[in-house]
Amino acid sequence: MQRFGIIIAWAVAVLGLVAVPVSAADKVAGKLQINAWEFDRGNARVSENPGVYGDYRDQHPELMLIAGDTLPWVAEYDFELPVDATYTLRVRYASAGVYPAEILLDNKSVGKCCLKMTCNAPPYPDRHPYVWEGLPERTWDKHGAEWETVGEIPVTQGKHTLKLTRNGPPPNPIEILFESPVAFPKDWKAPKRKLDLSRIPVRYRNVFLPPDAVNTAALWLAIEDSVKTFGPQYAQGPRYLAELAGLEKQQLQAAGGTTDEQQTLETALKSLRRRAMLDQPALKFDKLLFVKQEYAAASTYTLQKIHYPPGSRASNLCLLSPVSAEGKVTPLVPELTGGGYGRFDLSFDATKVVFCYDKDGHYRIYEIDLDPKTGLRAGGNSFRQLTFGDAVEADTMQRYAGSHCAEGYHDLDPVYLPNGKIMFVSTRSQRSVLCNPTTVTTLHVMDADGKNIMCISQGQVNEMNPCVLDDGRVIYMRWEYIDKGFGNVQSLWAVRPDGSGSDHVFKNDIVCPGAMIHARSIPGSRKIVTTAAGHHGGLHGPIVLIDNRRQRRTADAMENLTPEIRYPGLFPMPGSIGAFREPYAFSEKFFLVSHQPGSVGKTQDERFGIYALDAWGNREELYRDPELSCLEPMPLRPRHTPTDIIPVTPPAANEDPKLATMFMNDVYQGLPGIERGRVKYIRVMEAMNLNWYDTWRAGKQQDGGGHQQISMVSNGGDVACKYVHGIATVYEDGSAFFTVPANKNLYFQALDENYMELHRMRTFLNLLPGEKRSCVGCHEFRRKAPNLRDTARPLAMAHGPAALYPQPGDTGPRAVHYPLDVQPVLDKRCVSCHSGAAPKGNLVLTGEPEGTYFSRSYMELTKFDELTKKRYVSYLQTSGFGSSSVPLEPPLTFGSHRSKLVEQIRKEPCKAGLTQEEFIKIVTWIDANAPFYGTHDGKKNIKWKDDPDFRPNPLVEK
Amino acid sequence: MIKSKVIFRVMISVLVAMPAFAADSHVSPIALVAAKDGKTVYVAGHTAGQVAILDVAKATTHLVPVPGCPTGLALANDGNSLFVSVAGPAGGVHVVDLKMGNISGSLPTGHTPMAPVLSPDGNTLYVCNRFDNDVSVIKLKGAESPVRIAVTREPVAAALTPDGKFLFVANLLPDGPASSAYVAASVSVIDTAAGQVSATLRLPNGSSSLRGICVSPDGKYIYVTHTLGRYQIPPTQVERGWMNTSALTIIDTATRKVLNTVLLDDTELGAANPWGVVCTADGKYLCVAHAGTHELSVIEQTAMLARLKEAADPTDVRNDLAFLVGIRRRLDLCGNGPRGLVMIGTTAYAAEYFSDSIGVLDINPDASPEPKAKSIPLGPEIKDSAVRKGERLFHDAKLCFQQWQSCTTCHPDSRVDGLNWDLLNDGMGNPKNTRNMLLCFQTPPSMSLGIRESASAAVRAGIQFIQFAVRPEEDALAIEAYLKSMQPVPSPHLVKGELSDSARRGKEVFTRAGCTDCHPAPLYTDLNEYNLELGEGQDKGKPFDTPTLVEIWRTAPYLHDGRAYDIKEVFSRYNPKDMHGRTKMLSPEELNDLIEFVLSL
């Protein structure tokens, strides 16, 4: 219940922000709004990638204008106003650069619009690095397009023309608004703007057509492409095209015809679409697996158990054969009829299926044998349960009774690996979500028989939907947030089957969509197909193709195949416009999906069927169950077994079993604005996990809640405790070579000579013991191969691998803990001036408790001053809900170099009193994103102040 | 037609030396040339001793036997005769009379001639003598003796500008010490009028295995295919081109300077071992055969040149795995190991070495229905022997995680790439020079520090730790069979197969200087390890495996880290304490004789 309370509170805050336009709203008595894409004349084009600039706050259609081929760029709008008035003219736009456009009313200039870059458009590194001074602290927190007032313009009643033009690349206007202080007549309604489909890219016309209407242009392209691709294998293709041409002609003639005529025509078009799509050569196979199940709209951020609720009447893993609407459906697991089926996978030779199923409140993994010839169960002992509960699970259930950690284990989403083992996600790692009282599923691996279960990921928050890629790696959704917003970082990552080589695939810097789930390889292609989902609710959304060969940091790599559904951000997509999930790709152009064309999950009649979908957005139902949803379509046939990637060699007997090795080729690859020679060290940091025990105890002690922290850590900075493992030397040529602790959530900071952060990696990396990995640079583009020097080998190679060493003032690895690191320095050096009745600078730095969780000095240093729009220390506010602070930021955007406190202690009189060690303690704390606590131990709430366990210092790890 | 007495004599000697081929032998097409009318493609069948003549319209072939193993082809301007270079120390170019279907004459060349190129007037034939490191310039009219022009190292491909003024010669391997900061193979530019090398263009650091070269139809650019090895950094991974990348270097013909180098791989999918390269006649497309991944790259030439011009940081282009995204298509072939490539219209013909076939694919993106690649077999299908299978796997990058490299990427022709690699098997930060695979099974242990007890172990470790893949044992066994079957190529320092006078004297010196103590015949290694105080850094004080000296003439540079540019440096500069043979006492003549002997092995 607490969760929903929070959501409602947030939603209220959010809606407050959404209310547009901001100023003078109370004076507006009438208004005319024009969508920018609904222009009447001009050479502008509608963007082929709508939705990417927006986040959950944007409630408007987001088709935008992009450059035409000729300049000047022009868009003209005819409109009519009902009253004479001095109108306030506003434009809403999103612009990646400063692209001011001239705005003309009836051919007379009335000024310029789109005068600046909106913070929402970050194709880094083209974005101009903005300066700290003079900007509100949370500038980067805004991702929505922005409103801009062009001016107050007297306009007469009647018809007018507005023109936007620019002799250069255009901004991306979204809406134009005339606000009148004079009331509009009561019965006045702005005439509906006529829609010119011809200027809208073919696939996007679905956005403007009625649901399920045939997009004739899209169908034409699809058939034409199949004729070209398949030739005689798609023999009826030319006939379909002729039929379509005839129907289109009739459609033109019938435009003014009767509804009946139009209906007949639409029926004929639908019949053609059905025949043309289901005749695809890709569909010429005879056995399809799917799950028949009640559908429930769950979340990507909660325990996945509730994704697949038990209780479906006849749910089962089923075979459809032949593959047609009339095909025979056979339940394959009569042993487990009804109840909760989760994801399944087919072995590469098509003889086994592994799946997860909830029998007694715990999802466990099961396996059946199939006869690939019939698709039916093989004889003999062909049903096996692979995972089971154990004494540890029983103990946790008893120990944590009453808390969210008391559910025991759930094993979900199993997939066969090329090495014969099975990967799955499980709560066996006993971790909790840092910002919400739910448990975490992380990647696990077990032998084919269910033995030797091993957790292979140290992930902080949920991981789900592993799937083996064509190259043998496993793609999966990884949620994480190192100094980032909490939602909207549910990205695609890949690991090797043993958990090594974890690597970002796509979305970590992109706000929208909130999550990418159900990702799969596309045969013969480097692209990936996935479902775009919201963070809160709904494991469904549009189907998205990702081509990340060129770009992983911007949405340019995404292609929405079903653009009538915009990318869901923090919240799920609207429930009424149909939804997609679980794409299976035959090629870049043809897919099977689960699809529900109407509203989702509101009534019993609303359920998913199996559909064919193509790259032009055409879709056609293949099979539908009269009672239950049909999910996860997958052909039952052998597949190519991908590369069996070699596992990491564990450390030898004479090597440290807890270490891995990192080599950095050139730290300056990807650090724009940082001159060579400035980086002296890499600080190896860890973002620590929250385990069931800590969550349970924090809950009992009421040691959390504020800033969405289940166990309180910071004043709106990161929710994870931070740990400094040490530093490594960066040589003059940018190379570094060092050992790091294995099996930790590591991230790195590039430091200057003063141990101050120049840049921070806001994601994490796991290494296995003995793993040896290398980096091209810091934040380099993922399209880059390591650069070769023409003068020498990397200098660090001659010296390493070196052990991490403590920075001055440290004796070894340690947690970042304000009361231990910073307060003693303040007490010694600062408090004499900054205390008492008249503290210097009106700043009190004494360490007595203040508020429920923190201390006086910590609150003074971390609080946001509404007057100066600053804090004493610059850190990234992560609790700004959901979409905040996701995109990559340039170096020196925040941290010690941007902190007034550091500025102050680097000059007199404060400087003199401070030792280097003390200075380093302070900047390390700031660059750790200013946490207060470095441990979940003890009791934090002020109500426990007399308890011996009140706010203890962290134990030093041995 | 060709009446030189010299030529006739050579022809006789070649015919006498002609090996007998079994009827069921593999064809192993390696190079092709197309008739001007586009109706016929001629194919050099390397292991069959045949030239296959493909009727393009009928897709049928007939075979013309030639003595020796064909390595390259050139067609006379009148289309009536075909010049066929054949491998071997005596080499030679046979002239096949296409009307009569027989050999009408032969031309003398150096050791293992390759890539014959005819001048525009048809009067001069240029031939790369791979193991003599030079180019023969053969005047086809008159009795003028051929001229030899020295290039850098193992010339294997050549292209002539349309005006015939400059011959660009691709040298397979880097020359120079491998321990230096910049190690790369080069393209030699021969000024044909002056009859000399006018420029040696060193490709980007790490360039090796240059295989293909062509000139754009407008004559403005030379395109060279090669491997770009990121050899300076430890091979902890292969993703994102961490070890080997596949590259295309563009040379500006007018200035005869390297314009830039682009990568042919994708971010997460290598395109290993680029070989043949050719443009469509209209210059629209540039096409590259990938011998390791059995596919073609089809690049829009104009768009690529435009991108190069606009590149924000031209020096970084060679690191950009996405440079060609959107203007290059990767098209799969049906056959295995495409090497030579020709284009007729928009149809590419590829010499599919290991599948004994000609791959055919229309690269026109607008063709409907979409063209599918097909393979025309050059003979009856022959089941692979273990040796042949092993050779195929050794060259196949599909074994490797994400197809970045095959064994042959670092071991071209199963020998060396001239680079130092910092393999993890003996620690990081102590790079070693790539070693020859010849005799590896007879000369355990493997690797410079003897890290692998045998070549068997090394083969399996290579698959696991260099290709990052778990493979069935039968793959390793086949590769073993292939490596065991390797035969040494006779040294170019031999005279008619015998030691030269100098080498014969050097043989005595070899014993006298104590070389035989550790390098005794016939393997020229005693299989022991010695500390010659050559180790540095982490390897200081460590003993090194004694390598065989067989084929040492082709495995420069020398010593475990390739610090010695040539054998002379081994005996002089890097033998200060006389520990590596007693060479201090030798006179310059004796030293020369000794070197001559060693290089003759």
CSV table of C-alpha atoms in Angstrom, one decimal, chain A residues 2-3 6 10 301 403-405 431-440 460-461 479 481 486 689-714 716-721 853-854 878-879 933 935-941:
chain,number,residue,atom,x,y,z
A,2,GLN,CA,2.8,2.3,0.8
A,3,ARG,CA,4.0,2.0,-2.8
A,6,ILE,CA,3.9,7.2,-3.0
A,10,TRP,CA,4.3,11.8,-7.0
A,301,TYR,CA,10.2,-2.8,-11.1
A,403,SER,CA,8.0,-8.0,5.4
A,404,HIS,CA,8.3,-8.1,1.7
A,405,CYS,CA,11.3,-10.4,2.1
A,431,ARG,CA,18.5,-8.4,-2.5
A,432,SER,CA,15.9,-5.7,-2.1
A,433,VAL,CA,15.1,-2.8,-4.4
A,434,LEU,CA,16.8,0.3,-2.9
A,435,CYS,CA,13.9,2.6,-3.5
A,436,ASN,CA,10.9,0.4,-3.0
A,437,PRO,CA,9.9,-2.4,-0.6
A,438,THR,CA,10.1,-5.2,-3.2
A,439,THR,CA,12.6,-8.0,-3.8
A,440,VAL,CA,15.1,-8.2,-6.6
A,460,GLN,CA,21.4,-3.7,-7.5
A,461,VAL,CA,17.8,-3.9,-8.7
A,479,TRP,CA,17.7,-1.9,-13.9
A,481,TYR,CA,20.9,3.7,-10.9
A,486,PHE,CA,15.3,5.7,-10.1
A,689,ASN,CA,23.6,-3.6,-2.5
A,690,LEU,CA,20.7,-3.6,-0.1
A,691,ASN,CA,20.0,-7.1,1.2
A,692,TRP,CA,16.9,-8.7,2.7
A,693,TYR,CA,18.3,-8.5,6.2
A,694,ASP,CA,19.0,-4.8,6.0
A,695,THR,CA,15.7,-4.0,4.4
A,696,TRP,CA,13.8,-6.0,6.9
A,697,ARG,CA,15.6,-4.3,9.8
A,698,ALA,CA,15.3,-0.8,8.3
A,699,GLY,CA,11.6,-1.5,8.0
A,700,LYS,CA,11.3,-2.6,11.5
A,701,GLN,CA,13.2,0.4,12.8
A,702,GLN,CA,11.5,2.8,10.4
A,703,ASP,CA,14.9,3.9,9.2
A,704,GLY,CA,13.8,4.9,5.7
A,705,GLY,CA,11.1,6.3,3.5
A,706,GLY,CA,12.4,9.8,2.8
A,707,HIS,CA,13.7,10.4,-0.7
A,708,GLN,CA,12.4,7.0,-1.5
A,709,GLN,CA,15.2,5.4,0.5
A,710,ILE,CA,14.1,2.1,2.1
A,711,SER,CA,17.2,2.4,4.3
A,712,MET,CA,18.2,6.0,4.7
A,713,VAL,CA,21.5,6.9,3.0
A,714,SER,CA,21.5,10.5,1.8
A,716,GLY,CA,18.3,12.9,-2.1
A,717,GLY,CA,21.7,11.8,-3.5
A,718,ASP,CA,22.2,8.2,-4.3
A,719,VAL,CA,20.2,5.6,-2.4
A,720,ALA,CA,23.2,3.2,-2.3
A,721,CYS,CA,26.0,3.3,0.2
A,853,TYR,CA,18.2,11.1,10.1
A,854,PHE,CA,21.0,13.5,9.6
A,878,THR,CA,18.4,11.4,-7.8
A,879,SER,CA,15.1,11.4,-6.0
A,933,TYR,CA,25.6,6.9,5.8
A,935,THR,CA,26.4,1.4,6.2
A,936,HIS,CA,22.9,0.0,6.8
A,937,ASP,CA,24.0,-1.2,10.2
A,938,GLY,CA,22.6,0.2,13.4
A,939,LYS,CA,19.6,2.4,14.1
A,940,LYS,CA,19.3,5.7,12.2
A,941,ASN,CA,16.1,7.2,13.2
